[in-house]
């Protein structure tokens, strides 16, 4: 019998909704949690034991976090990896490892490694100058996608290039020669799916059921689980997620986003080295949520059962309306009247159009029922600035 | 569409494990929470927005809590009800209502009201002097139970009187003429069961599945759900819980503890006006946990689905060993290796023998499987002072 690992202090870079949901699980098990986030009233603030208020690129503050915490993790991937590498060399525990983070941060490096390991990805090339984009057009046809190699999320940093005439504008609007860019074939997918996977410090890998995602304006709107794909594709997707985890040797939760093509191939779209929006369904849907799993993995505890308990649908609640300002929730009563509906309000003080303010999850006996109920709940609830009443 | 009730501030008297588990649900939905508890590092401390450090009978502090919060609730029933009644008269919202709390606080009043409403309870009489105990012995036979009307929990305040020769000692050791006492027939029950029930502000009542409890030394050790009783008894128990909720007109979670007798009668043992230890199974076992349900009820949100998702077993983790001192958790790794095992560590700094330090829950496809796994997990984990290694 070993002394528990629960006495360890966890440090989280980022106090947004992902940090908050990690902490809710960590506190359940009795961990002490320190966050680093520039916003005083960030979603995780009120439930963290300590809050270091500092910018994410503040190396002194990150060092302070490392000195106070036994294990460091993060809720987003756009972190200065150099400071994390230095801290790791000095003996600090950082999960997922800076090495895996560094590769994933750069979408080109990420895809190169996947390709090298024979994991199917869309075709892509590196873009050094505008001329390379013509080559991309010739190679992939139109449209194709131009992407910043670093820093994009929710469609930011991506542009669809429909014709040679759009090359110049696209190149310049993504930063041209100043930024690392890549071009990628446009995949006419039939479905977007994602698979959560987790790797323990001891190398154990566990994979979740396949979720099926719907986006609007490049922002995730809905995840339904199980994905409505064939059993063969489900098995293939889960096996690919397992292989991806082996490639990155990551510790902690990862999310592997994939395209299913018309000819039933699966291509890896992107890998996130952290709990992911498309995995929120696991809080109510699975025996072990992605957040509990992440805490278990980085703290050296055994990984938990990923069984889907009931069909589950997750809907994002995005900031509604035109303006930004103090956030108010409307219609929570109506939404919560729907059987099996669970409401997560992140507690962001300021709402802006399309900002991720919360999500709701519905579990039910059948996926059809869950979908209907999630639709009703999503229609009922709005988060916006105060409305005239 | 109504403005959400989520902007309300919740005030909780008590920051122990029940308060902590209430807050974990309240924060998920975005509530602001203030606790009142004398212990700085009580379980709920680190996840509350504010902590008023004061004794539970500090009327000035309770008034301060009422002034800062929109709704007051509590995690235990031994509170000075007078201050709550005064605050309610002044317009503060307090749930469960002081009126229902006042009746329940006094076990004699509680049972009298239940009896008046024709809800089956064990036979009982009020004990004013030692002489009354002889009458109890004649009426109920031996053994019978002597109980303090107020303040008992986990068997404290109860004594079994086996013969007339024990009357004097029992009477004196429970405080004699200084305390309100009652005698109750000894019910040779075959099972102890409990049913959670909740009532919304609008009067809606919802009842949970029946749980079957096992005690050791009067402390709850295990709850298994569903209870292994006939369908007829299950229906009867749930219907009784519903009737009890109507009697007390309580708002919020209640737990109704019952005995099942050899001749298949059900008698109400005790009613708790709060989430209850025997309802912890609902966190993983039911669509809506007793803690989320309590928050929904007192804040005016609709009540949630109480469906049992999978058979569930909850085991308490009591302080182990002989001494008291700083608490260490041993064997969490072994326990969490068991499929479907979830660990709740309350975060009490000091462990003492038999103190409730945490609990674990196992959900599985069958109750038999859940029982086996819960047994293994419970054997693996220990919370005690530091052991020599």
XYZ file of C-alpha atoms in Angstrom:
778
model
C 0.000 0.000 0.000
C 1.478 3.284 -1.126
C 0.967 6.752 0.265
C -1.551 8.480 -1.914
C -0.600 10.820 -4.672
C -3.475 13.047 -3.629
C -1.186 15.159 -1.468
C 0.386 16.523 -4.635
C -0.355 20.141 -5.560
C -1.545 20.647 -9.118
C -0.645 23.785 -11.064
C -2.756 24.726 -14.081
C -1.737 27.321 -16.647
C -5.067 28.841 -17.608
C -8.192 29.397 -15.542
C -10.848 29.210 -18.256
C -13.631 26.657 -18.507
C -11.277 23.736 -19.088
C -9.260 24.662 -16.019
C -12.469 25.075 -14.041
C -13.775 21.645 -15.025
C -10.392 20.063 -14.221
C -10.520 21.638 -10.762
C -14.066 20.419 -10.055
C -12.722 16.870 -10.510
C -9.471 17.512 -8.696
C -11.263 18.921 -5.657
C -13.593 15.926 -5.550
C -10.531 13.740 -5.028
C -8.984 16.153 -2.551
C -6.180 17.774 -4.554
C -4.800 21.243 -3.885
C -4.904 23.392 -7.037
C -3.066 26.537 -8.089
C -3.946 28.369 -11.290
C -2.135 30.968 -13.358
C -4.386 33.291 -15.336
C -4.331 37.039 -16.078
C -8.057 37.509 -15.339
C -8.984 37.915 -11.660
C -12.528 36.591 -12.040
C -11.748 33.887 -14.576
C -14.010 30.788 -14.492
C -11.602 28.771 -12.318
C -10.810 31.564 -9.864
C -13.314 30.875 -7.120
C -12.601 27.146 -6.857
C -8.798 27.240 -7.001
C -6.776 27.191 -3.793
C -4.407 29.816 -5.155
C -4.483 32.090 -8.172
C -1.329 33.617 -9.612
C -2.581 36.584 -11.611
C -0.188 36.928 -14.513
C 0.028 36.751 -18.267
C 0.601 33.372 -19.856
C 3.964 34.483 -21.247
C 5.178 35.789 -17.881
C 8.111 33.465 -17.294
C 8.648 34.637 -13.730
C 5.064 33.842 -12.871
C 5.213 30.438 -14.577
C 8.348 29.686 -12.587
C 6.524 30.704 -9.425
C 3.717 28.304 -10.318
C 6.251 25.517 -10.874
C 7.869 26.225 -7.534
C 4.544 26.062 -5.708
C 3.084 23.054 -7.522
C 4.231 19.431 -7.740
C 2.781 18.906 -11.216
C 2.116 21.448 -13.944
C -0.519 21.100 -16.627
C -2.246 23.556 -18.964
C -5.637 24.087 -20.511
C -4.534 25.469 -23.869
C -1.599 24.816 -26.159
C -0.365 28.287 -27.051
C 2.230 28.561 -24.337
C 5.881 29.514 -24.597
C 7.289 26.018 -24.682
C 10.855 27.155 -23.957
C 10.097 28.045 -20.363
C 8.335 24.713 -19.910
C 11.362 22.866 -21.316
C 13.684 24.720 -18.985
C 11.512 23.910 -15.994
C 11.314 20.264 -17.026
C 15.112 20.102 -17.290
C 15.280 21.478 -13.765
C 13.195 18.526 -12.608
C 9.656 19.890 -12.610
C 6.896 17.535 -13.709
C 4.996 18.943 -16.677
C 2.238 16.976 -18.403
C 1.585 16.714 -21.299
C 5.363 16.876 -21.797
C 6.852 20.015 -23.372
C 8.251 17.785 -26.091
C 4.824 16.633 -27.231
C 3.436 20.138 -26.805
C 6.170 21.614 -28.966
C 5.362 19.341 -31.879
C 1.605 19.819 -31.574
C 1.885 23.610 -31.292
C 3.168 23.728 -34.835
C 0.525 22.236 -37.098
C 3.078 21.560 -39.806
C 5.381 19.655 -37.464
C 2.358 17.847 -36.023
C 1.215 16.663 -39.453
C 4.754 15.822 -40.557
C 5.209 13.529 -37.605
C 1.821 11.864 -38.129
C 2.628 11.361 -41.810
C 6.026 9.934 -40.978
C 4.314 7.414 -38.697
C 1.974 6.503 -41.570
C -1.101 7.914 -39.871
C -3.480 9.210 -42.555
C -3.677 12.998 -42.779
C -4.859 15.375 -45.527
C -2.165 16.286 -48.063
C -0.257 19.417 -47.072
C 2.806 21.495 -47.967
C 4.805 24.171 -46.205
C 4.305 27.713 -47.517
C 7.412 29.877 -47.526
C 6.349 32.407 -50.147
C 3.343 33.322 -52.183
C 4.744 31.174 -55.014
C 4.298 28.036 -52.886
C 0.588 28.708 -52.793
C 0.303 28.411 -56.546
C 1.965 25.053 -56.221
C -0.579 24.114 -53.551
C -3.381 25.102 -55.936
C -1.888 22.955 -58.673
C -1.310 20.026 -56.357
C -4.574 20.071 -54.366
C -6.904 21.918 -56.735
C -9.288 24.618 -55.501
C -10.470 25.261 -52.919
C -7.620 24.494 -50.570
C -6.943 25.650 -47.016
C -4.262 28.073 -45.915
C -3.374 27.728 -42.243
C -1.144 29.478 -39.752
C 1.123 26.791 -38.336
C 0.756 28.297 -34.876
C -1.877 29.860 -32.686
C -5.134 29.201 -34.516
C -8.320 27.957 -32.877
C -12.039 27.830 -33.720
C -11.208 28.542 -37.362
C -9.066 31.565 -36.532
C -5.808 31.397 -38.507
C -7.479 29.410 -41.315
C -8.594 30.627 -44.752
C -10.226 28.841 -47.637
C -8.592 29.757 -50.952
C -11.176 29.308 -53.714
C -9.176 30.423 -56.759
C -5.731 31.641 -57.823
C -7.115 35.165 -57.562
C -7.490 34.798 -53.791
C -3.898 33.700 -53.183
C -2.419 37.120 -52.546
C -5.153 38.290 -50.156
C -5.126 35.034 -48.213
C -1.343 35.002 -47.919
C -1.210 38.568 -46.709
C -4.144 38.340 -44.330
C -2.555 35.396 -42.519
C 0.647 37.350 -42.048
C 2.554 36.435 -45.211
C 6.283 35.974 -44.766
C 6.080 36.966 -41.086
C 4.193 33.827 -40.112
C 4.761 30.131 -40.624
C 2.052 28.946 -42.980
C 0.945 25.691 -44.521
C -1.502 24.727 -47.224
C -3.737 21.719 -46.940
C -6.052 19.958 -49.339
C -9.723 20.681 -48.818
C -11.214 17.409 -47.622
C -14.856 16.978 -48.698
C -15.685 15.114 -45.524
C -19.054 13.606 -44.749
C -18.578 13.753 -41.002
C -16.277 15.332 -38.447
C -15.588 13.012 -35.556
C -13.298 13.155 -32.574
C -11.875 10.604 -30.210
C -10.577 11.355 -26.734
C -7.567 9.382 -25.651
C -5.465 9.418 -22.532
C -2.043 8.130 -21.640
C -0.854 7.482 -18.118
C 2.649 8.204 -16.844
C 3.267 4.440 -17.017
C 2.358 4.387 -20.727
C -1.115 2.889 -20.370
C -3.392 4.215 -23.112
C -7.161 4.387 -22.945
C -9.523 5.506 -25.698
C -13.064 6.918 -25.480
C -16.091 6.234 -27.680
C -16.287 8.184 -30.951
C -18.093 11.528 -30.891
C -19.616 13.163 -33.936
C -19.209 16.913 -34.188
C -21.108 19.689 -35.891
C -19.570 23.096 -36.436
C -21.019 26.442 -37.404
C -18.632 29.163 -38.577
C -15.782 26.842 -37.532
C -16.994 26.763 -33.932
C -18.161 23.508 -32.386
C -21.924 23.543 -31.859
C -22.822 19.972 -31.030
C -21.247 16.620 -30.214
C -23.305 13.453 -30.269
C -22.096 10.152 -28.905
C -21.965 7.492 -30.158
C -21.127 8.828 -33.621
C -23.520 7.589 -36.276
C -20.908 5.721 -38.296
C -20.401 2.053 -39.091
C -18.876 -0.294 -36.585
C -15.860 -0.704 -38.850
C -15.260 3.059 -38.937
C -15.724 3.279 -35.171
C -13.090 0.619 -34.631
C -10.772 2.324 -37.113
C -11.209 5.746 -35.466
C -10.501 4.391 -31.996
C -7.481 2.509 -33.225
C -6.155 5.638 -34.939
C -6.564 7.638 -31.730
C -4.575 4.978 -29.914
C -1.801 5.175 -32.519
C -1.737 8.964 -32.303
C -1.234 8.768 -28.537
C 1.746 6.480 -29.103
C 3.242 8.901 -31.619
C 3.193 11.890 -29.278
C 4.075 9.965 -26.145
C 1.850 12.455 -24.378
C 0.768 12.101 -20.766
C -2.769 13.228 -20.010
C -5.879 13.772 -22.092
C -5.610 14.324 -25.815
C -8.312 14.857 -28.375
C -7.895 13.596 -31.916
C -10.139 15.328 -34.436
C -10.778 13.418 -37.653
C -12.581 13.683 -40.983
C -14.600 10.825 -42.428
C -14.448 11.102 -46.220
C -17.016 10.093 -48.819
C -14.959 7.030 -49.663
C -14.953 5.968 -45.982
C -11.397 6.935 -45.206
C -10.482 8.604 -41.927
C -7.973 11.445 -41.930
C -6.566 13.121 -38.835
C -7.464 16.798 -38.827
C -5.865 18.010 -35.625
C -4.594 16.851 -32.265
C -5.139 18.822 -29.036
C -2.911 17.969 -26.048
C -5.599 18.607 -23.436
C -9.251 17.982 -22.560
C -11.318 19.256 -25.464
C -14.656 20.939 -26.050
C -15.841 17.919 -28.042
C -15.155 15.774 -24.955
C -17.435 17.653 -22.551
C -20.082 15.001 -23.172
C -17.951 12.638 -21.080
C -18.851 14.442 -17.822
C -22.355 12.992 -17.828
C -21.953 10.418 -20.593
C -19.005 8.288 -19.483
C -18.028 6.499 -16.308
C -14.888 8.685 -16.165
C -14.993 12.211 -17.582
C -12.117 13.626 -19.618
C -11.359 15.997 -16.743
C -11.145 13.333 -14.056
C -9.112 11.239 -16.488
C -6.653 14.086 -17.079
C -6.190 14.593 -13.337
C -5.706 10.855 -12.833
C -3.160 10.662 -15.653
C -0.966 13.608 -14.715
C -0.976 12.734 -11.018
C 0.087 9.142 -11.627
C -3.205 7.529 -10.649
C -4.573 4.638 -12.725
C -6.758 5.574 -15.674
C -10.534 5.184 -15.303
C -13.235 3.312 -17.210
C -14.241 5.172 -20.407
C -17.505 3.288 -21.002
C -20.337 5.375 -22.442
C -23.222 4.939 -19.989
C -26.036 6.331 -22.113
C -26.290 8.076 -25.496
C -25.260 11.682 -24.935
C -25.522 14.985 -26.770
C -23.511 18.077 -25.845
C -24.428 21.536 -27.120
C -22.272 24.595 -26.735
C -23.850 27.770 -25.418
C -22.228 30.616 -27.318
C -22.593 34.297 -26.545
C -25.807 35.468 -28.140
C -26.776 38.763 -29.692
C -24.687 41.556 -31.122
C -22.881 43.277 -28.317
C -20.489 42.408 -25.563
C -20.949 43.262 -21.908
C -21.936 41.731 -18.582
C -23.260 38.209 -19.105
C -26.812 37.201 -18.178
C -28.296 33.734 -18.510
C -31.829 33.544 -19.872
C -34.027 30.469 -19.961
C -32.119 28.193 -17.568
C -35.441 27.178 -16.029
C -36.908 26.152 -19.376
C -33.735 24.268 -20.318
C -33.520 22.421 -17.004
C -37.138 21.358 -17.237
C -36.091 18.986 -20.023
C -35.446 15.470 -18.666
C -31.766 14.593 -18.468
C -30.575 18.132 -19.285
C -27.511 19.337 -17.374
C -26.333 22.907 -17.486
C -22.738 24.106 -17.251
C -22.282 27.858 -16.932
C -18.610 28.774 -17.034
C -19.017 32.005 -15.111
C -17.321 34.348 -17.579
C -18.235 37.862 -16.549
C -18.239 39.271 -20.064
C -20.254 37.828 -22.929
C -19.401 38.507 -26.569
C -20.989 37.126 -29.728
C -19.929 33.485 -30.282
C -17.878 33.382 -27.090
C -18.072 29.985 -25.375
C -20.112 30.790 -22.254
C -21.312 27.357 -21.219
C -22.612 24.079 -22.496
C -25.453 21.711 -21.864
C -25.561 17.967 -21.997
C -28.479 15.610 -22.358
C -28.249 11.888 -21.712
C -31.165 9.644 -22.624
C -32.124 6.063 -23.400
C -31.665 6.635 -27.129
C -29.533 9.055 -29.128
C -32.611 10.270 -30.982
C -34.260 11.243 -27.711
C -31.091 12.922 -26.487
C -30.829 14.893 -29.751
C -34.418 16.131 -29.562
C -34.083 17.141 -25.940
C -30.728 18.836 -26.490
C -32.264 20.811 -29.337
C -35.115 21.985 -27.113
C -32.768 22.854 -24.266
C -30.418 24.725 -26.595
C -33.331 26.705 -27.987
C -34.477 27.624 -24.500
C -31.229 28.971 -23.137
C -29.410 32.144 -24.121
C -26.433 33.911 -22.630
C -26.181 37.555 -23.625
C -25.970 41.068 -22.296
C -29.027 42.206 -20.380
C -32.121 42.428 -22.540
C -34.858 44.982 -22.223
C -37.654 43.255 -20.360
C -38.021 33.619 -21.267
C -37.078 34.569 -17.723
C -33.821 35.958 -16.411
C -31.909 33.127 -14.863
C -31.934 32.434 -11.180
C -28.243 31.618 -11.451
C -27.276 35.150 -10.448
C -28.514 34.396 -6.933
C -25.919 34.037 -4.199
C -26.227 30.902 -2.114
C -25.335 30.891 1.574
C -24.593 27.574 3.258
C -24.397 27.109 7.025
C -21.695 24.453 7.352
C -18.635 23.799 5.223
C -18.227 20.056 5.731
C -18.442 17.386 3.064
C -22.129 17.989 2.375
C -21.503 21.689 1.878
C -18.517 20.889 -0.322
C -20.518 18.545 -2.548
C -23.330 21.113 -2.806
C -20.800 23.716 -3.940
C -19.253 21.452 -6.592
C -22.711 21.299 -8.207
C -23.512 24.951 -7.616
C -20.260 26.077 -9.250
C -20.927 23.868 -12.265
C -24.073 25.882 -12.877
C -22.348 29.185 -12.153
C -23.676 30.124 -8.729
C -21.821 32.316 -6.241
C -21.485 30.581 -2.864
C -20.794 31.849 0.654
C -20.243 29.443 3.538
C -20.319 29.866 7.294
C -18.116 27.454 9.219
C -15.812 27.807 12.244
C -12.972 25.823 10.642
C -10.685 27.752 8.286
C -9.649 24.736 6.240
C -12.986 22.955 6.278
C -13.763 20.758 3.236
C -15.763 23.474 1.450
C -13.341 26.313 2.144
C -11.246 26.291 -1.012
C -14.179 26.146 -3.430
C -16.444 28.725 -1.789
C -16.436 32.316 -3.027
C -16.549 33.614 0.532
C -16.096 32.007 3.922
C -17.485 33.570 7.084
C -15.446 31.980 9.848
C -17.771 31.757 12.829
C -19.475 29.294 15.120
C -22.794 27.883 14.029
C -24.582 29.515 16.974
C -23.083 32.955 16.250
C -26.251 34.887 15.446
C -24.359 37.950 14.262
C -22.431 35.853 11.755
C -25.573 34.059 10.557
C -27.205 37.430 10.055
C -24.164 38.533 8.061
C -24.508 35.443 5.880
C -28.195 36.232 5.345
C -27.371 39.791 4.375
C -24.781 38.673 1.825
C -26.716 35.755 0.325
C -30.017 35.605 -1.542
C -30.862 32.118 -0.301
C -29.741 30.349 2.859
C -29.463 26.605 3.263
C -27.622 24.347 5.698
C -25.819 21.043 5.709
C -26.835 19.816 9.152
C -29.936 20.169 11.275
C -28.581 21.175 14.687
C -28.888 24.901 14.197
C -30.507 27.481 16.443
C -33.826 27.653 14.662
C -34.875 30.882 16.377
C -32.396 33.006 14.453
C -33.535 31.349 11.214
C -37.176 32.094 12.028
C -36.360 35.721 12.755
C -34.470 36.058 9.485
C -37.317 34.441 7.581
C -39.798 36.860 9.119
C -37.571 39.683 7.935
C -37.929 38.371 4.389
C -34.849 36.183 3.917
C -35.270 32.992 1.923
C -34.286 29.953 3.982
C -34.681 26.417 2.637
C -35.612 23.939 4.007
C -37.957 26.266 5.891
C -37.255 26.928 9.590
C -40.724 25.569 10.336
C -39.926 22.135 8.907
C -36.454 22.217 10.470
C -37.920 22.995 13.899
C -40.160 19.949 13.853
C -37.483 17.623 12.526
C -34.874 18.841 15.038
C -36.954 17.344 17.816
C -37.305 13.628 17.184
C -40.356 13.408 19.400
C -42.154 16.225 17.550
C -41.034 14.687 14.254
C -42.532 11.297 15.116
C -45.670 12.829 16.615
C -46.389 14.661 13.393
C -45.729 11.580 11.266
C -48.005 9.507 13.511
C -50.723 12.150 13.349
C -50.551 11.963 9.544
C -50.915 8.164 9.780
C -47.414 7.483 8.493
C -46.132 4.280 10.121
C -43.442 4.823 12.772
C -42.169 2.630 15.622
C -44.143 2.991 18.862
C -42.732 5.683 21.147
C -43.461 7.635 24.306
C -42.117 10.825 25.843
C -39.862 10.349 28.873
C -40.227 12.981 31.574
C -38.875 10.993 34.504
C -37.231 7.692 35.227
C -40.692 6.298 36.053
C -41.758 6.736 32.415
C -39.018 4.356 31.379
C -40.532 1.536 33.371
C -43.737 2.186 31.529
C -41.821 2.028 28.240
C -40.396 -1.335 29.295
C -43.850 -2.634 30.088
C -45.342 -1.295 26.894
C -42.569 -2.203 24.423
C -40.819 -5.039 26.253
C -37.019 -5.290 26.403
C -34.833 -4.193 24.777
C -36.161 -0.763 23.901
C -34.356 2.380 22.769
C -33.852 5.526 24.806
C -33.170 8.585 22.646
C -32.309 12.215 23.140
C -34.977 14.191 21.313
C -32.355 16.618 20.062
C -28.842 16.607 18.701
C -28.061 12.927 18.150
C -26.353 11.568 15.053
C -24.525 8.375 14.038
C -25.964 6.613 17.085
C -24.833 9.319 19.494
C -27.656 10.203 21.867
C -29.167 6.706 21.620
C -29.014 3.849 24.142
C -30.404 0.351 24.087
C -32.056 -0.578 27.387
C -31.906 -4.358 27.771
C -33.533 -4.788 31.176
C -35.160 -2.856 34.022
C -31.762 -2.887 35.742
C -30.321 -0.642 33.007
C -32.992 2.046 33.284
C -31.262 4.237 35.820
C -27.866 4.235 34.072
C -29.373 4.879 30.653
C -31.560 7.701 31.939
C -28.655 9.386 33.676
C -26.131 8.914 30.903
C -28.421 10.637 28.369
C -28.804 13.610 30.656
C -31.829 12.600 32.763
C -34.203 15.429 33.627
C -31.932 17.988 31.921
C -32.619 16.641 28.427
C -35.737 15.908 26.440
C -35.872 12.139 26.040
C -38.092 9.619 24.334
C -38.355 5.828 24.396
C -38.994 3.820 21.279
C -39.778 0.171 20.673
C -36.859 -1.882 19.413
C -37.754 -2.802 15.831
C -36.294 -6.168 14.788
C -35.854 -4.984 11.224
C -34.584 -7.145 8.388
C -33.297 -4.225 6.360
C -32.569 -0.547 6.739
C -33.483 1.414 3.634
C -33.579 5.086 2.765
C -35.293 7.118 0.119
C -34.194 10.561 -1.025
C -36.958 12.965 -1.859
C -36.960 16.566 -2.946
C -39.581 19.278 -3.047
C -39.357 22.380 -5.195
C -40.475 25.843 -4.140
C -43.537 25.347 -6.336
C -44.478 22.160 -4.432
C -43.299 19.656 -7.042
C -42.078 16.472 -5.312
C -39.631 14.000 -6.778
C -38.505 10.713 -5.236
C -35.312 8.703 -5.807
C -34.839 4.940 -6.074
C -34.629 3.005 -2.803
C -31.205 2.529 -1.255
C -30.325 -0.278 1.149
C -28.039 0.667 4.010
C -25.617 -1.210 6.219
C -24.369 0.248 9.472
C -21.531 -0.695 11.792
C -21.536 0.753 15.303
C -24.456 2.949 14.186
C -22.369 4.540 11.411
C -23.350 4.081 7.781
C -20.867 1.813 6.012
C -22.494 0.967 2.712
C -25.478 1.877 0.550
C -26.490 -0.299 -2.371
C -28.977 0.766 -5.000
C -31.422 -0.598 -5.987
C -32.330 -2.056 -2.584
C -32.814 -5.814 -2.699
C -36.465 -5.766 -1.717
C -39.654 -6.758 -3.520
C -41.231 -4.478 -6.071
C -44.212 -4.022 -3.763
C -41.971 -2.840 -0.914
C -40.070 -0.544 -3.280
C -43.295 1.092 -4.384
C -44.445 1.394 -0.791
C -41.158 2.955 0.351
C -41.177 5.521 -2.456
C -44.777 6.380 -1.783
C -44.042 6.812 1.921
C -41.153 9.162 1.133
C -43.491 11.200 -1.025
C -46.033 11.403 1.801
C -43.326 12.428 4.295
C -42.306 15.303 1.996
C -45.907 16.500 1.958
C -46.102 16.350 5.746
C -43.068 18.561 6.299
C -43.729 20.905 3.389
C -39.965 21.099 3.131
C -38.128 22.716 0.224
C -34.926 21.005 -0.861
C -33.499 17.518 -0.431
C -34.723 15.307 2.363
C -33.736 11.781 3.258
C -36.245 9.391 4.776
C -34.678 6.486 6.665
C -36.882 3.448 7.100
C -36.920 -0.029 8.630
C -38.285 -3.047 6.800
C -39.683 -5.469 9.400
C -39.870 -9.256 9.326
C -43.567 -9.063 8.558
C -42.869 -6.770 5.551
C -44.011 -3.545 7.131
C -42.097 -0.322 6.581
C -41.633 2.045 9.509
C -40.084 5.511 9.264
C -36.968 5.680 11.418
C -35.830 9.243 10.887
C -36.082 12.172 8.498
C -33.125 14.428 7.604
C -33.898 17.825 6.038
C -30.799 17.847 3.795
C -28.719 15.773 1.402
C -27.744 12.627 3.262
C -24.790 10.267 3.461
C -26.952 7.422 2.174
C -27.662 9.531 -0.937
C -24.048 9.981 -2.034
C -24.565 7.128 -4.482
C -26.668 9.531 -6.557
C -23.603 11.514 -7.698
C -22.529 8.752 -10.046
C -25.627 6.577 -9.926
C -28.451 8.928 -10.915
C -29.044 11.389 -13.714
C -29.351 14.155 -11.098
C -27.373 13.882 -7.851
C -28.907 14.831 -4.512
C -26.573 17.823 -4.389
C -27.517 19.221 -7.786
C -31.149 18.539 -6.895
C -30.846 20.465 -3.642
C -29.330 23.463 -5.433
C -32.042 23.311 -8.100
C -34.797 23.124 -5.487
C -33.679 25.951 -3.214
C -32.839 28.283 -6.101
C -36.229 27.815 -7.758
C -34.992 25.815 -10.743
C -37.011 22.820 -11.953
C -36.190 19.477 -10.337
C -34.061 17.017 -12.308
C -34.503 13.427 -13.450
C -33.846 10.960 -10.602
C -33.446 7.858 -12.786
C -30.854 5.345 -11.579
C -28.467 4.913 -14.524
C -26.653 1.804 -13.336
C -26.600 -0.308 -10.163
C -24.466 1.578 -7.662
C -22.704 0.870 -4.387
C -21.402 3.577 -2.055
C -18.907 2.841 0.721
C -17.922 5.285 3.415
C -14.243 5.776 4.120
C -13.944 6.239 7.878
C -10.863 7.315 9.758
C -8.730 4.245 10.293
C -6.438 3.248 13.133
C -6.307 4.344 16.734
C -5.091 7.884 16.874
C -6.048 11.237 15.499
C -3.757 13.600 13.635
C -2.935 14.839 10.141
C -4.815 12.788 7.558
C -3.034 10.709 4.901
C -4.693 8.683 2.168
C -3.250 5.226 1.519
C -4.127 2.959 -1.377
C -5.917 5.413 -3.679
C -4.044 3.906 -6.624
C -5.198 0.392 -5.799
C -8.779 1.551 -5.272
C -8.905 3.549 -8.497
C -7.583 0.627 -10.491
C -10.954 -1.061 -9.961
C -13.274 -0.446 -12.941
C -16.002 2.067 -12.231
C -14.556 3.116 -8.852
C -14.810 6.813 -8.020
C -13.050 8.358 -5.061
C -14.273 11.300 -3.000
C -11.804 12.660 -0.473
C -13.400 15.369 1.644
C -10.165 17.110 2.514
C -10.477 17.117 6.292
C -7.086 17.972 7.703
C -7.463 15.879 10.820
C -8.366 12.211 10.836
C -9.829 10.464 13.884
C -11.071 6.894 14.283
C -14.473 6.446 12.569
C -14.544 10.047 11.314
C -16.131 10.323 7.862
C -13.130 11.202 5.667
C -14.416 10.329 2.225
C -16.422 7.817 0.295
C -16.138 5.737 -2.818
C -18.747 4.752 -5.323
C -18.786 1.949 -7.836
C -21.277 1.734 -10.687
C -21.459 -1.425 -12.779
C -23.694 -3.395 -15.110
C -25.022 -5.506 -12.239
C -25.386 -4.834 -8.525
C -23.427 -7.976 -7.759
C -20.471 -6.706 -9.757
C -20.712 -3.276 -8.135
C -20.762 -4.883 -4.673
C -17.693 -6.988 -5.359
C -15.760 -4.068 -6.774
C -16.798 -1.724 -3.975
C -15.608 -4.305 -1.458
C -12.209 -4.536 -3.152
C -11.885 -0.778 -3.415
C -12.898 -0.292 0.211
C -10.314 -2.844 1.302
C -7.615 -1.062 -0.681
C -8.081 2.432 0.645
C -7.331 3.735 4.132
C -7.289 7.221 5.564
C -5.288 7.502 8.759
C -2.458 9.337 10.418
C 0.947 8.761 8.822
C 2.080 5.181 9.113
C 5.619 4.032 9.647
C 6.834 2.932 6.232
